[in-house]
Structure formats: structure tokens, C-alpha cells
Short mmCIF file of C-alpha atoms and ligand atoms in Angstrom, two decimals:
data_model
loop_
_atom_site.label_atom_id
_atom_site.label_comp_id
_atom_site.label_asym_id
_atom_site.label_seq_id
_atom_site.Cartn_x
_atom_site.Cartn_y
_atom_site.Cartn_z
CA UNK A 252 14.71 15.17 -74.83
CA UNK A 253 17.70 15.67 -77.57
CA UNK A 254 19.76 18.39 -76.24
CA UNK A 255 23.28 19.64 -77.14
CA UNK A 256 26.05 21.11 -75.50
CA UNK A 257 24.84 24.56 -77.04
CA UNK A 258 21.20 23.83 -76.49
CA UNK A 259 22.08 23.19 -72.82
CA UNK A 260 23.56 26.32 -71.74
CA UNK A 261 21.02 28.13 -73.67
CA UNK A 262 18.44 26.56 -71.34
CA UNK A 263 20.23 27.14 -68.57
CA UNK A 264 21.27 30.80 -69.29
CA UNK A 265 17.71 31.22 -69.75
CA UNK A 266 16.75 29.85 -66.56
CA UNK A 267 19.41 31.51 -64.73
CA UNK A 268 18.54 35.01 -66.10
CA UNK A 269 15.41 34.14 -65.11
CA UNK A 270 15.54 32.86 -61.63
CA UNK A 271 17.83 36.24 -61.08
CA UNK A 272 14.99 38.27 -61.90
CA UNK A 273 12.51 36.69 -59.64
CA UNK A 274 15.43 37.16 -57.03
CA UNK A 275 15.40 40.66 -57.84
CA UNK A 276 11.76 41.17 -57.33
CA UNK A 277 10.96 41.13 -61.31
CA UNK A 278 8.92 38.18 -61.34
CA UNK A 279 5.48 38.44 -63.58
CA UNK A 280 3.46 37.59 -60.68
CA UNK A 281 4.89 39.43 -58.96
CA UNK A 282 4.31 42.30 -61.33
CA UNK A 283 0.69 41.61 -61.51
CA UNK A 284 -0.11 41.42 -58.24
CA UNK A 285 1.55 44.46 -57.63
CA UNK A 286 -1.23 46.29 -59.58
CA UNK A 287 -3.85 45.42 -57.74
CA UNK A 288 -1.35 46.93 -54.66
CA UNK A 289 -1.01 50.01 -56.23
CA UNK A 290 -4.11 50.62 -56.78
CA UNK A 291 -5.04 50.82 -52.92
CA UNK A 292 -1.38 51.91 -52.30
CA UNK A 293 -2.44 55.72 -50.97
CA UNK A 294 -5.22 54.66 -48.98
CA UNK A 295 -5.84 54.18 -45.19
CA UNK A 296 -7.79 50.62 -43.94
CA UNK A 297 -10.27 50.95 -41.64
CA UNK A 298 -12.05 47.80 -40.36
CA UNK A 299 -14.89 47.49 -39.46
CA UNK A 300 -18.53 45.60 -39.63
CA UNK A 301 -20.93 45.38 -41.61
CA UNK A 302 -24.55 47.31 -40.74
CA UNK A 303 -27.44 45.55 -42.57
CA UNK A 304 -27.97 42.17 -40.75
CA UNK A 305 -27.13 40.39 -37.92
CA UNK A 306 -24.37 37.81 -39.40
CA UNK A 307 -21.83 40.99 -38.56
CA UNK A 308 -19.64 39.94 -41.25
CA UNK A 309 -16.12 42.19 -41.45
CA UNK A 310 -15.42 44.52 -43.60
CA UNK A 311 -12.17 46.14 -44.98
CA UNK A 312 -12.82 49.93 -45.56
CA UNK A 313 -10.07 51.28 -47.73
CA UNK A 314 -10.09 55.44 -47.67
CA UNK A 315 -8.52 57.68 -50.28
CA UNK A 316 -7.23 61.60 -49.13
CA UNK A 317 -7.10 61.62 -45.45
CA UNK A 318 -3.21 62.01 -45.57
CA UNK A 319 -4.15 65.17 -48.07
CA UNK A 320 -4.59 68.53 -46.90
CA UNK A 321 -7.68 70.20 -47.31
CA UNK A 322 -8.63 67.05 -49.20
CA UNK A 323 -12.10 65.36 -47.85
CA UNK A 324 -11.60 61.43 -47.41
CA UNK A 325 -13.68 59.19 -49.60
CA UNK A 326 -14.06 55.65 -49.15
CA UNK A 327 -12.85 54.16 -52.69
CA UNK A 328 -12.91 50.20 -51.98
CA UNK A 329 -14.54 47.99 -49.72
CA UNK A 330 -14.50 44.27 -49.13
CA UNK A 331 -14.73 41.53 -46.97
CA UNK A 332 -12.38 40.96 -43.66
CA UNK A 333 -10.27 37.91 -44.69
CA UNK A 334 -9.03 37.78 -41.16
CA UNK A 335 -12.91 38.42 -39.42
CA UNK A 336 -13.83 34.43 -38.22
CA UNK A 337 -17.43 35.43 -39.30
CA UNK A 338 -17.40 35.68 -42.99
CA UNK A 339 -13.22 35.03 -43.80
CA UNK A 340 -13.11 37.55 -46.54
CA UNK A 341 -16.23 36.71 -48.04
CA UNK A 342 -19.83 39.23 -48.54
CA UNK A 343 -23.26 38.51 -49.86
CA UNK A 344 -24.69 40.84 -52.33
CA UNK A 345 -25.96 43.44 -50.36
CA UNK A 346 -22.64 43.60 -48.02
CA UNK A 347 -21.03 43.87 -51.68
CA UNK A 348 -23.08 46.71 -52.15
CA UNK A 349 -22.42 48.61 -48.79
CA UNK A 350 -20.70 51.45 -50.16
CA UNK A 351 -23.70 52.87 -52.06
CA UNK A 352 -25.52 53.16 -48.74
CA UNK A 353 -22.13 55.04 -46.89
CA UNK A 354 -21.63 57.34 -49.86
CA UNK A 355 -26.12 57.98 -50.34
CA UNK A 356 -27.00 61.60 -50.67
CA UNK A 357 -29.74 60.43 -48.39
CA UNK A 358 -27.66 58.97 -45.33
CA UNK A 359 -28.39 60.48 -42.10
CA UNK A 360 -25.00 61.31 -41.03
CA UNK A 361 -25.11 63.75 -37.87
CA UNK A 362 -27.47 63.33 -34.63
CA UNK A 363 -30.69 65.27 -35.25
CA UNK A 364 -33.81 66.02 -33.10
CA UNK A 365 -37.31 67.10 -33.65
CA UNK A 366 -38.82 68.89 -30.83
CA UNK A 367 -41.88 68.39 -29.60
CA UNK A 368 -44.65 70.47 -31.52
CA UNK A 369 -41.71 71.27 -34.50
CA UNK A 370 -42.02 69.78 -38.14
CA UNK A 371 -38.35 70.27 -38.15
CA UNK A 372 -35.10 68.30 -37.46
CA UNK A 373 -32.43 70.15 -36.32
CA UNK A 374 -28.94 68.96 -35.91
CA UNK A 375 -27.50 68.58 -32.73
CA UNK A 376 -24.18 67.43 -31.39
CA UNK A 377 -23.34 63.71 -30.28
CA UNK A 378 -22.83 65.05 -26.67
CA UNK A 379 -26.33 66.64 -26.93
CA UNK A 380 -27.70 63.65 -28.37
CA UNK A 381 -26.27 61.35 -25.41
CA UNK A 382 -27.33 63.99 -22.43
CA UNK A 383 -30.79 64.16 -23.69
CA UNK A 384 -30.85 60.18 -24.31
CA UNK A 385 -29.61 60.00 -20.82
CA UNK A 386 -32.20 62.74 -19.26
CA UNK A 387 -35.19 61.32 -20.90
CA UNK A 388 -34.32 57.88 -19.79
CA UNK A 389 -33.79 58.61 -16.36
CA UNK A 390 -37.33 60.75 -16.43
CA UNK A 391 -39.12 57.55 -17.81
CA UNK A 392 -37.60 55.09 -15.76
CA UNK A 393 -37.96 57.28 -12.39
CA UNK A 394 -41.96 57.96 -13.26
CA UNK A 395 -42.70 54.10 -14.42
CA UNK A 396 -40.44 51.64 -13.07
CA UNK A 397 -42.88 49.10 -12.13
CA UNK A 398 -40.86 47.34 -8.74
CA UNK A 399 -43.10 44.74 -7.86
CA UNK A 400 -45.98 42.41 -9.29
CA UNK A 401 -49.28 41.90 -7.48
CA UNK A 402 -47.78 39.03 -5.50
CA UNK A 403 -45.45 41.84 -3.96
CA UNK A 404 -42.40 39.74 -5.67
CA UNK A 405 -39.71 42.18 -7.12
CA UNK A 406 -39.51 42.40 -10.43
CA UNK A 407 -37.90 45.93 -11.56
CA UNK A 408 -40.22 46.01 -14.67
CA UNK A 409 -39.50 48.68 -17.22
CA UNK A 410 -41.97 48.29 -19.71
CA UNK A 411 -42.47 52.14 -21.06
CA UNK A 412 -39.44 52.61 -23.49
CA UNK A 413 -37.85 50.37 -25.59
CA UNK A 414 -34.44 49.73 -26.24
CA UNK A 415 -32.86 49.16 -30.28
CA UNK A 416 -29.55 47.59 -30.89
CA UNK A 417 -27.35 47.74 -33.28
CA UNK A 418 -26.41 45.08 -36.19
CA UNK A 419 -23.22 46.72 -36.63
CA UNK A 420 -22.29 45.38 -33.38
CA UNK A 421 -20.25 42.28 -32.42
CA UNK A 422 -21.42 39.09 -30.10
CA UNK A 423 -19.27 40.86 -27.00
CA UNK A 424 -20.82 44.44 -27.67
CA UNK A 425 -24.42 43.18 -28.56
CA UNK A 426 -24.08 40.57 -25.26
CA UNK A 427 -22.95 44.11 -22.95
CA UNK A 428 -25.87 45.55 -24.77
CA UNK A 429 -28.46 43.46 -23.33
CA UNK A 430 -26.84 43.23 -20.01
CA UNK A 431 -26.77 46.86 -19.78
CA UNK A 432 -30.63 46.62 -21.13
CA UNK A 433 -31.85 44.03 -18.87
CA UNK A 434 -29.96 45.70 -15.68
CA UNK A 435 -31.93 49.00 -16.28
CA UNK A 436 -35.29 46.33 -16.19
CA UNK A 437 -35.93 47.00 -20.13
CA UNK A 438 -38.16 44.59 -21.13
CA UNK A 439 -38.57 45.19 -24.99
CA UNK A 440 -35.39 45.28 -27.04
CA UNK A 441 -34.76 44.75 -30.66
CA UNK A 442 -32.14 44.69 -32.93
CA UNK A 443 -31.71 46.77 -36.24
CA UNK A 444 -30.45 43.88 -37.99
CA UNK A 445 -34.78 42.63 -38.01
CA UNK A 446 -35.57 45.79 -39.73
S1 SF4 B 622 -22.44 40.94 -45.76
FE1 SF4 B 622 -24.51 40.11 -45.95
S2 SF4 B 622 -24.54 38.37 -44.51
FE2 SF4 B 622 -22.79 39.68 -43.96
S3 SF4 B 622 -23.59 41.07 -42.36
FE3 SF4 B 622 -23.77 42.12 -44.35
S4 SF4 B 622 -25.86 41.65 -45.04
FE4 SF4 B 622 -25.36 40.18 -43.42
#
């Protein structure tokens, strides 16, 4: 390259100037990726997994106005868990799509019951919920816990409720699941992730 004196510190200065800035924190990239910052800048991250199927990938759950007073949260942003071993940042298209399921006009959100005899659900509390999960499981199990076969051979058999797990759970919580499950003798359990 043909450079001069002049042409040299020109270069140089030009570098230098330059350099300085990127010490300074002015770089372009910099810049840029501080956009995309920004843009998620007020929100809280929540982690968490993803419901639909059984892969579990993790999701990153990015919520705008819980720092706000008498401001509901909204989710805003969600994407994949670059630091979940599942699915490393990554979602198929219906993961992708997660968000119009959380924010559906449709989504059952609170615990609800229908009587026996009503045409009516009626909300309930999550402590309600679990007592009367807890009392009618006990009630079934106590009236048709089947303890032994016709050989007379325990087998702690309870085949008259069934037990649903969720996909939104990981290996170690679906595993404790199905201990929990089996211990009790429940012999049918699914997962929601077939459904
Ligand atoms: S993102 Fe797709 S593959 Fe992953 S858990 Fe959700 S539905 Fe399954």
C-alpha cells in the first residue's frame, strides 16, 4: 500500500479515535445490540417450561408492569431457554406460539368445580381444589383398594381412578410423579403431553 507520512497519521488518528470509542462503550455493535436490550430492559424473566408436549423444552418468560403500581403484568416476549440442556434456546412452532395460548380469552385460569347434579362451574380456591382432590381420593381408594389377587398374593391394586400428569413437568418432577402414583397402587396414569 502507498502511504505517506500524512496519510499515516490520518489512519492512525482514525483508528485511535476509534478504538477509544469502543473503549468507551460507543462501539456500533455495541449500539445495536443494545436495542434489542432495551427493549426487554423493564421487564422481569421468569423461566419456566413449556406445556404442550412432553420434550419439556425451556422457556424464557419476559413480563412487562409487575414493578408498576396498580399496573396488571403482561407477558410481552417469550423464547427459548438458551441455558435449559433440553432444547438450548431453541422452540418448534407451536412452543413459538405459546404466548397466544397464556394470553387466550379462553384459558382456564382459576380452579373450578361442577357439582354433582349442577350445569355450572363455579370457582373455587386452590386450597379447596387440593382438600377436595385429597378427600375424594382417600374415599375411592379406602372403598376399592383391591389388596390381593385370587392367588391371595398382595398386590395393592388401585384400579378405580386415574391419575394425569403434567407435560409442563421436568424428568425429576414427572419421575416423583409416578412414584407418588405407583405408591398409592394407581394403576392407570397418563400424561397431558399425549393429549
Ligand atoms: S417447544 Fe415444541 S418440542 Fe418443545 S416442549 Fe413445546 S411443543 Fe414440545
Amino acid at each position: 500500500m502507498d502511504m505517506n507520512r500524512r496519510h499515516f497519521f490520518r489512519v492512525s488518528g482514525a483508528g485511535l479515535v476509534g478504538s477509544s470509542l469502543v473503549a468507551l462503550g460507543f462501539s456500533p455493535s455495541a449500539a445495536l445490540a443494545e436495542t434489542r436490550s432495551f427493549k426487554l430492559a423493564r421487564t422481569t424473566e421468569t423461566r419456566s417450561i413449556c406445556p404442550y408436549c412432553s420434550v419439556s423444552c425451556g422457556l424464557v418468560m419476559y413480563t412487562l408492569g409487575d414493578k408498576a403500581k396498580n399496573v396488571k403484568s403482561t407477558i410481552v416476549h417469550i423464547e427459548g431457554d438458551p441455558d435449559n440442556p433440553v432444547n438450548r434456546g431453541t422452540l418448534c412452532p407451536k412452543g413459538a406460539g405459546v404466548m397466544d395460548m397464556i394470553q387466550s380469552s379462553s384459558r382456564v385460569q382459576h380452579p373450578q368445580v361442577r357439582e354433582p347434579g349442577s350445569d355450572q362451574w363455579k370457582r373455587i380456591s386452590w386450597e379447596d381444589a387440593l382438600n377436595r382432590v385429597a378427600v375424594h381420593m382417600k374415599a375411592d381408594r379406602d372403598a376399592n383398594l383391591i389388596k390381593t389377587n385370587a392367588a391371595g398374593t398382595t398386590v395393592n391394586r388401585w384400579n378405580s381412578t386415574g391419575f394425569l400428569i403434567s407435560s409442563a413437568s421436568s424428568n425429576e418432577s414427572g419421575y416423583l410423579s409416578v412414584k407418588i402414583a405407583r405408591g398409592l397402587g394407581l394403576v392407570t396414569l397418563d400424561t397431558q403431553a399425549r393429549i
